[in-house]
PDB file of C-alpha atoms in Angstrom:
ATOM      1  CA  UNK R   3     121.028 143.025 134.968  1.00 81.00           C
ATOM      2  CA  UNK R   4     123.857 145.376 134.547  1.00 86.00           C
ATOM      3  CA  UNK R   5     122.183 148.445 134.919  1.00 89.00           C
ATOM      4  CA  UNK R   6     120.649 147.342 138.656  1.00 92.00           C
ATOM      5  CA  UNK R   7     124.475 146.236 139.739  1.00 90.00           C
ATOM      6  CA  UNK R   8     125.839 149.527 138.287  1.00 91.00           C
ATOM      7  CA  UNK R   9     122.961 151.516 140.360  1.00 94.00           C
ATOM      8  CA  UNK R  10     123.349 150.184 143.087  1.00 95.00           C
ATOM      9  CA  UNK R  11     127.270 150.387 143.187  1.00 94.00           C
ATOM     10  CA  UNK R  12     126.425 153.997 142.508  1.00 96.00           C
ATOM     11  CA  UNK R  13     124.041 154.819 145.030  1.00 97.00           C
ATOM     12  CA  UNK R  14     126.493 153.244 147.505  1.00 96.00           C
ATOM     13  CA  UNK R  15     129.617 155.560 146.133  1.00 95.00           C
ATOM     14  CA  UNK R  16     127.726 158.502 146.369  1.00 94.00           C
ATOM     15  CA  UNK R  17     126.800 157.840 150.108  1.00 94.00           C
ATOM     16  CA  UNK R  18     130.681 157.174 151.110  1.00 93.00           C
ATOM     17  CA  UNK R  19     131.194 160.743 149.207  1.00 91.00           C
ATOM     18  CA  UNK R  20     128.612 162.326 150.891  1.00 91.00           C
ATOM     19  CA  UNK R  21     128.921 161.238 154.221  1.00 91.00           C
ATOM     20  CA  UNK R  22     132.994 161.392 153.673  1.00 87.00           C
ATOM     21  CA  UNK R  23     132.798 165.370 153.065  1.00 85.00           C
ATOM     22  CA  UNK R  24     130.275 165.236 156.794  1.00 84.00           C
ATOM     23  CA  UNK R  25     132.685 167.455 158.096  1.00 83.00           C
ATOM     24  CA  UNK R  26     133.808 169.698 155.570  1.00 84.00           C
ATOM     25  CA  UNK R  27     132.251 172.737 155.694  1.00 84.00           C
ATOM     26  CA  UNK R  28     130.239 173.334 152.795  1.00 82.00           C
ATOM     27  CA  UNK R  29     129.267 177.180 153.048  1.00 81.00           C
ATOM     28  CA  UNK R  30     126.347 178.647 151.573  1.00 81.00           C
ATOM     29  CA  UNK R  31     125.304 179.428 147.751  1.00 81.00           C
ATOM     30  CA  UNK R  32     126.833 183.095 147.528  1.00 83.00           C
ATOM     31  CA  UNK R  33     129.948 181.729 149.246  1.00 82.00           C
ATOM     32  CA  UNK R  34     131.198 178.120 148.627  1.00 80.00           C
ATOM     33  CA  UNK R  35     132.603 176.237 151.415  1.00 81.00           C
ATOM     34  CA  UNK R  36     135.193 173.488 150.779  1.00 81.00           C
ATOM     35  CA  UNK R  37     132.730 170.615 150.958  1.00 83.00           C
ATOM     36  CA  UNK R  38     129.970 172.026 148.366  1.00 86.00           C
ATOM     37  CA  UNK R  39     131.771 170.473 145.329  1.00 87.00           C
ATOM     38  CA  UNK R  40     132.239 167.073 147.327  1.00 89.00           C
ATOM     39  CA  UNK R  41     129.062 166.476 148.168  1.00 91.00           C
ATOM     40  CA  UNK R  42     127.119 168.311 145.078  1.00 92.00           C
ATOM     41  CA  UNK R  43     129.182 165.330 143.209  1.00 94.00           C
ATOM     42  CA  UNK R  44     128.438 163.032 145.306  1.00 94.00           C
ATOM     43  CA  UNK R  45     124.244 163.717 145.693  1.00 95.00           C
ATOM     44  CA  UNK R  46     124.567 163.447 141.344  1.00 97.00           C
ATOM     45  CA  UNK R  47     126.358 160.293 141.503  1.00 96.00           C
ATOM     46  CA  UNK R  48     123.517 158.899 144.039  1.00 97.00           C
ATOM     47  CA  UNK R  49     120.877 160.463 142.230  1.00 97.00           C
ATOM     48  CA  UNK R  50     122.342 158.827 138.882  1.00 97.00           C
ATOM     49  CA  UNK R  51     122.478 155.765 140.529  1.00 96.00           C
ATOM     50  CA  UNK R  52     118.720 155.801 140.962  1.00 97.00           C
ATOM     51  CA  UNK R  53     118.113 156.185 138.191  1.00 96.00           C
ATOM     52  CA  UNK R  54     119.737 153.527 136.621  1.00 94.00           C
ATOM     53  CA  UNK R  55     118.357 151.678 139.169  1.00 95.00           C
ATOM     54  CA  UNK R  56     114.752 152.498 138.146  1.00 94.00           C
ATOM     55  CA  UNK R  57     115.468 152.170 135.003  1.00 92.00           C
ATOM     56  CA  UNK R  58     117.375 148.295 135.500  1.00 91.00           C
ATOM     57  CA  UNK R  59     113.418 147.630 136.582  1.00 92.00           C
ATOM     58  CA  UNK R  60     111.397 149.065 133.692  1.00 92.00           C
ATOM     59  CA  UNK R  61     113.688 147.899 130.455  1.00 88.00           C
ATOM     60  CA  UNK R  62     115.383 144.057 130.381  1.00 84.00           C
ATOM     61  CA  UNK R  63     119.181 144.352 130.453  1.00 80.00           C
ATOM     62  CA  UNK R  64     122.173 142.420 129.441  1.00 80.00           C
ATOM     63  CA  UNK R  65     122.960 140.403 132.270  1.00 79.00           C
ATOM     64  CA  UNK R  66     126.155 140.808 134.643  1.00 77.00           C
ATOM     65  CA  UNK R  67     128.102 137.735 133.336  1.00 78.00           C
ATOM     66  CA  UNK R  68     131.411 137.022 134.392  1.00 78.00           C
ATOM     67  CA  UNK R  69     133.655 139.677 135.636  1.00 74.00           C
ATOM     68  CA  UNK R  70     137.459 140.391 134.416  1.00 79.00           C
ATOM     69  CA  UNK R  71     139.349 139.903 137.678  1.00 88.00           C
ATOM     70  CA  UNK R  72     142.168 141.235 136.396  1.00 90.00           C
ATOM     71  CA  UNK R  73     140.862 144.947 135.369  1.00 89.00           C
ATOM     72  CA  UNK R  74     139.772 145.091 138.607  1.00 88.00           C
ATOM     73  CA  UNK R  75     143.146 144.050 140.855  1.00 93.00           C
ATOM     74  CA  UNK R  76     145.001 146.246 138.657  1.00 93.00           C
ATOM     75  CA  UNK R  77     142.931 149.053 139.007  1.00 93.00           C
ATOM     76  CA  UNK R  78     141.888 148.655 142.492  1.00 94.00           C
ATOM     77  CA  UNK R  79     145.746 147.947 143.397  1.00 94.00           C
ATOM     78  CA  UNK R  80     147.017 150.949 141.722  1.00 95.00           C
ATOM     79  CA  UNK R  81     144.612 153.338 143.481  1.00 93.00           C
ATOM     80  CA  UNK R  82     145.571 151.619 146.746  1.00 93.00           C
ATOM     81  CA  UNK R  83     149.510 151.958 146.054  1.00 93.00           C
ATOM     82  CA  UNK R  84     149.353 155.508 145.057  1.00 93.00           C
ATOM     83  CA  UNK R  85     147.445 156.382 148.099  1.00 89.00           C
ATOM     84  CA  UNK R  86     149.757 154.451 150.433  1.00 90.00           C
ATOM     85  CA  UNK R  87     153.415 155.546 148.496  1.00 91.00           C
ATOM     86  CA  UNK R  88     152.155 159.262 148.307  1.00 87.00           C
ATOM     87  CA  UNK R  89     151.796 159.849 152.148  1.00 81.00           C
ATOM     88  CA  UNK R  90     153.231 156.873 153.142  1.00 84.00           C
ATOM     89  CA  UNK R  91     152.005 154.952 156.484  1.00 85.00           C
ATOM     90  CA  UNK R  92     152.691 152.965 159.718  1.00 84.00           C
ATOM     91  CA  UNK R  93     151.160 150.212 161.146  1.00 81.00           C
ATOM     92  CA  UNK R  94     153.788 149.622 164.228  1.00 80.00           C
ATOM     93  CA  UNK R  95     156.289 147.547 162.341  1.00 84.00           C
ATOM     94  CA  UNK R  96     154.971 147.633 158.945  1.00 86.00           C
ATOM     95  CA  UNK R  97     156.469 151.160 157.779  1.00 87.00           C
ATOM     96  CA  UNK R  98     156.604 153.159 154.472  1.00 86.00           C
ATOM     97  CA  UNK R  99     158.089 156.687 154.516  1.00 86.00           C
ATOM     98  CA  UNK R 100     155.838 159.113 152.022  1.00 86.00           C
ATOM     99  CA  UNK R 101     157.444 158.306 148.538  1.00 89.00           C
ATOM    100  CA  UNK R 102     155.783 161.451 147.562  1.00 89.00           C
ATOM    101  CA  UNK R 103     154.313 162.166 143.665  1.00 91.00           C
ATOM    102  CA  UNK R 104     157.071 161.409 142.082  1.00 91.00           C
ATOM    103  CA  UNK R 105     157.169 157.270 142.666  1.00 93.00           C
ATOM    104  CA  UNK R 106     153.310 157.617 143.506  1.00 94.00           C
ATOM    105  CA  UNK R 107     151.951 158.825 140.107  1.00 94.00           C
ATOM    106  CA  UNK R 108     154.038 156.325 137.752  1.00 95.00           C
ATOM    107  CA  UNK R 109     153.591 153.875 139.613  1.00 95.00           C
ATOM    108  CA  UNK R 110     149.683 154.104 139.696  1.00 95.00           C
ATOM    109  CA  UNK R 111     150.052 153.978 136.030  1.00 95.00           C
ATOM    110  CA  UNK R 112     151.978 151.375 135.498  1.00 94.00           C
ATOM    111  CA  UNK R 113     149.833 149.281 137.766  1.00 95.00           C
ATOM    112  CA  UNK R 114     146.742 150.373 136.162  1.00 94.00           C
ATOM    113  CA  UNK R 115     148.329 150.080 132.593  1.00 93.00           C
ATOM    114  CA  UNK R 116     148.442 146.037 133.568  1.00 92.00           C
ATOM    115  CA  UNK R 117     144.631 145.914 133.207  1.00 91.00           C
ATOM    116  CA  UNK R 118     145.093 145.546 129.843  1.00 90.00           C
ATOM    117  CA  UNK R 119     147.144 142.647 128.046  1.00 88.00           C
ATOM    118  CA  UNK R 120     147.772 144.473 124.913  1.00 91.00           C
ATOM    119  CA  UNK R 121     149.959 147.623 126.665  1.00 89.00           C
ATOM    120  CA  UNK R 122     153.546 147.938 126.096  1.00 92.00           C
ATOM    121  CA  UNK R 123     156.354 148.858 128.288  1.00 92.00           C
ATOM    122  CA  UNK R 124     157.517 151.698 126.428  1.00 93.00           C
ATOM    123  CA  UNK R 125     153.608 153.224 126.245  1.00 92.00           C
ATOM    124  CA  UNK R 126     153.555 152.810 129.907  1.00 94.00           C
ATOM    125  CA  UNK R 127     156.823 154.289 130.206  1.00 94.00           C
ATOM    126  CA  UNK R 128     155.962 157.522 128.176  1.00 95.00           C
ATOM    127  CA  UNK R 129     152.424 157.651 129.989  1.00 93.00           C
ATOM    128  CA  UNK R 130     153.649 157.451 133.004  1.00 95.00           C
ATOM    129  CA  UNK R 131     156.452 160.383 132.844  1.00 95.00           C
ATOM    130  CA  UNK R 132     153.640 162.476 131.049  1.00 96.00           C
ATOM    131  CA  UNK R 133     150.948 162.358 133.528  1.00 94.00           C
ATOM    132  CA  UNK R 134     153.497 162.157 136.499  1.00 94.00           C
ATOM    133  CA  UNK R 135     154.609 165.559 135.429  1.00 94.00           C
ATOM    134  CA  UNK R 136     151.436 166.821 134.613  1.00 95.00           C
ATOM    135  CA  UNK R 137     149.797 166.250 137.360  1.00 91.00           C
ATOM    136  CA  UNK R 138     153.129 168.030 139.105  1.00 91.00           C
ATOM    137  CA  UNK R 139     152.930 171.138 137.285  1.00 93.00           C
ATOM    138  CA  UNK R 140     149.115 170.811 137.617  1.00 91.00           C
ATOM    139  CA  UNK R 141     148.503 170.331 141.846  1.00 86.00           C
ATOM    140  CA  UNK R 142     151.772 171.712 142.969  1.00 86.00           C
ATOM    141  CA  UNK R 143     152.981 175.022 140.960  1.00 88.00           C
ATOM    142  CA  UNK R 144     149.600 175.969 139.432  1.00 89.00           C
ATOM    143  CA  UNK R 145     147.166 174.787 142.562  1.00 86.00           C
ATOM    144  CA  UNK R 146     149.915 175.305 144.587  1.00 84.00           C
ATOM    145  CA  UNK R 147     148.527 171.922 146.432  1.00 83.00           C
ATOM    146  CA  UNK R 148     150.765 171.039 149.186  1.00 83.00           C
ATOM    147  CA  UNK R 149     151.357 167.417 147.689  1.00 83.00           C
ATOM    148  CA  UNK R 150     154.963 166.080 148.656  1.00 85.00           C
ATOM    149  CA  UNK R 151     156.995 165.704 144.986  1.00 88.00           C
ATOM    150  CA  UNK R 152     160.034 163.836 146.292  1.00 84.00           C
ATOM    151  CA  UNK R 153     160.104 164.061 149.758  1.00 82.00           C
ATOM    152  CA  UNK R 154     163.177 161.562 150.041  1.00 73.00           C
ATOM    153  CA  UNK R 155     165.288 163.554 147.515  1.00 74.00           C
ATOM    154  CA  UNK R 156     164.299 167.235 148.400  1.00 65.00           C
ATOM    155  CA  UNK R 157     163.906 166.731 152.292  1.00 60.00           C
ATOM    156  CA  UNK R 158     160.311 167.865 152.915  1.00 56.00           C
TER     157      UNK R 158
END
């Protein structure tokens, strides 16, 4: 059923956070270390996982059926392109110099927008250039997050 796939998928994510934030220091109760949050996150997401598990084993479910393929390339793909255009990356002769936030972000939206059929261009458009720029004044002025903006038009 759906709600044994969905643990499981879940206990799995919440391992790869856990054992991602392994060496980020995560401090002690009266002072929070960098890798509390990570990994408190991460132990709920197992632990909910679990339970949905357990649960996937004492109720009947609706069963997993056939999946949407393309909700999940177009979301998959647009966390994967705004990871590689943010930073950039190099594989020898496969290059990409770090596009920074401002390609990055509206272009992870766009990509994601394609999930679903019924999106327009110009509600991508405005979505895009909203969440672009607030996530901007968000992580870099009040964070103060060192995330590139435009490192190919302001030199950084």
């Amino acid at each position: 059923p759906q709600n044994l796939a969905a643990g499981i998928l879940l206990v799995i994510l919440g391992g790869i956070g856990f054992f991602g934030a392994a060496g980020v220091d995560i401090g002690t109760l009266a002072e929070f270390g960098a890798g509390m949050v990570p990994r408190a996150v991460a132990v709920l997401v197992a632990v909910s996982g679990i339970a949905l598990v357990g649960l996937a084993f004492m109720t009947p479910g609706p069963g997993l059926g056939a999946w949407p393929l393309r909700g999940l390339v177009c979301i998959l793909g647009a966390v994967l392109a705004f990871g590689i255009t943010l930073r950039g990356f190099d594989l020898g002769l496969l290059r990409l110099p770090p596009l920074g936030l401002a390609v990055a972000g509206p272009l992870a939206v766009a990509l994601a927008a394609l999930a679903d059929p019924d999106t327009r261009a110009h509600e991508i458009l405005i979505l895009a250039a909203g969440l672009t720029g607030l996530c901007v004044l968000l992580f870099r002025f009040l964070l103060r997050l060192p995330i590139p903006i435009a490192p190919w038009a302001l030199g950084y």
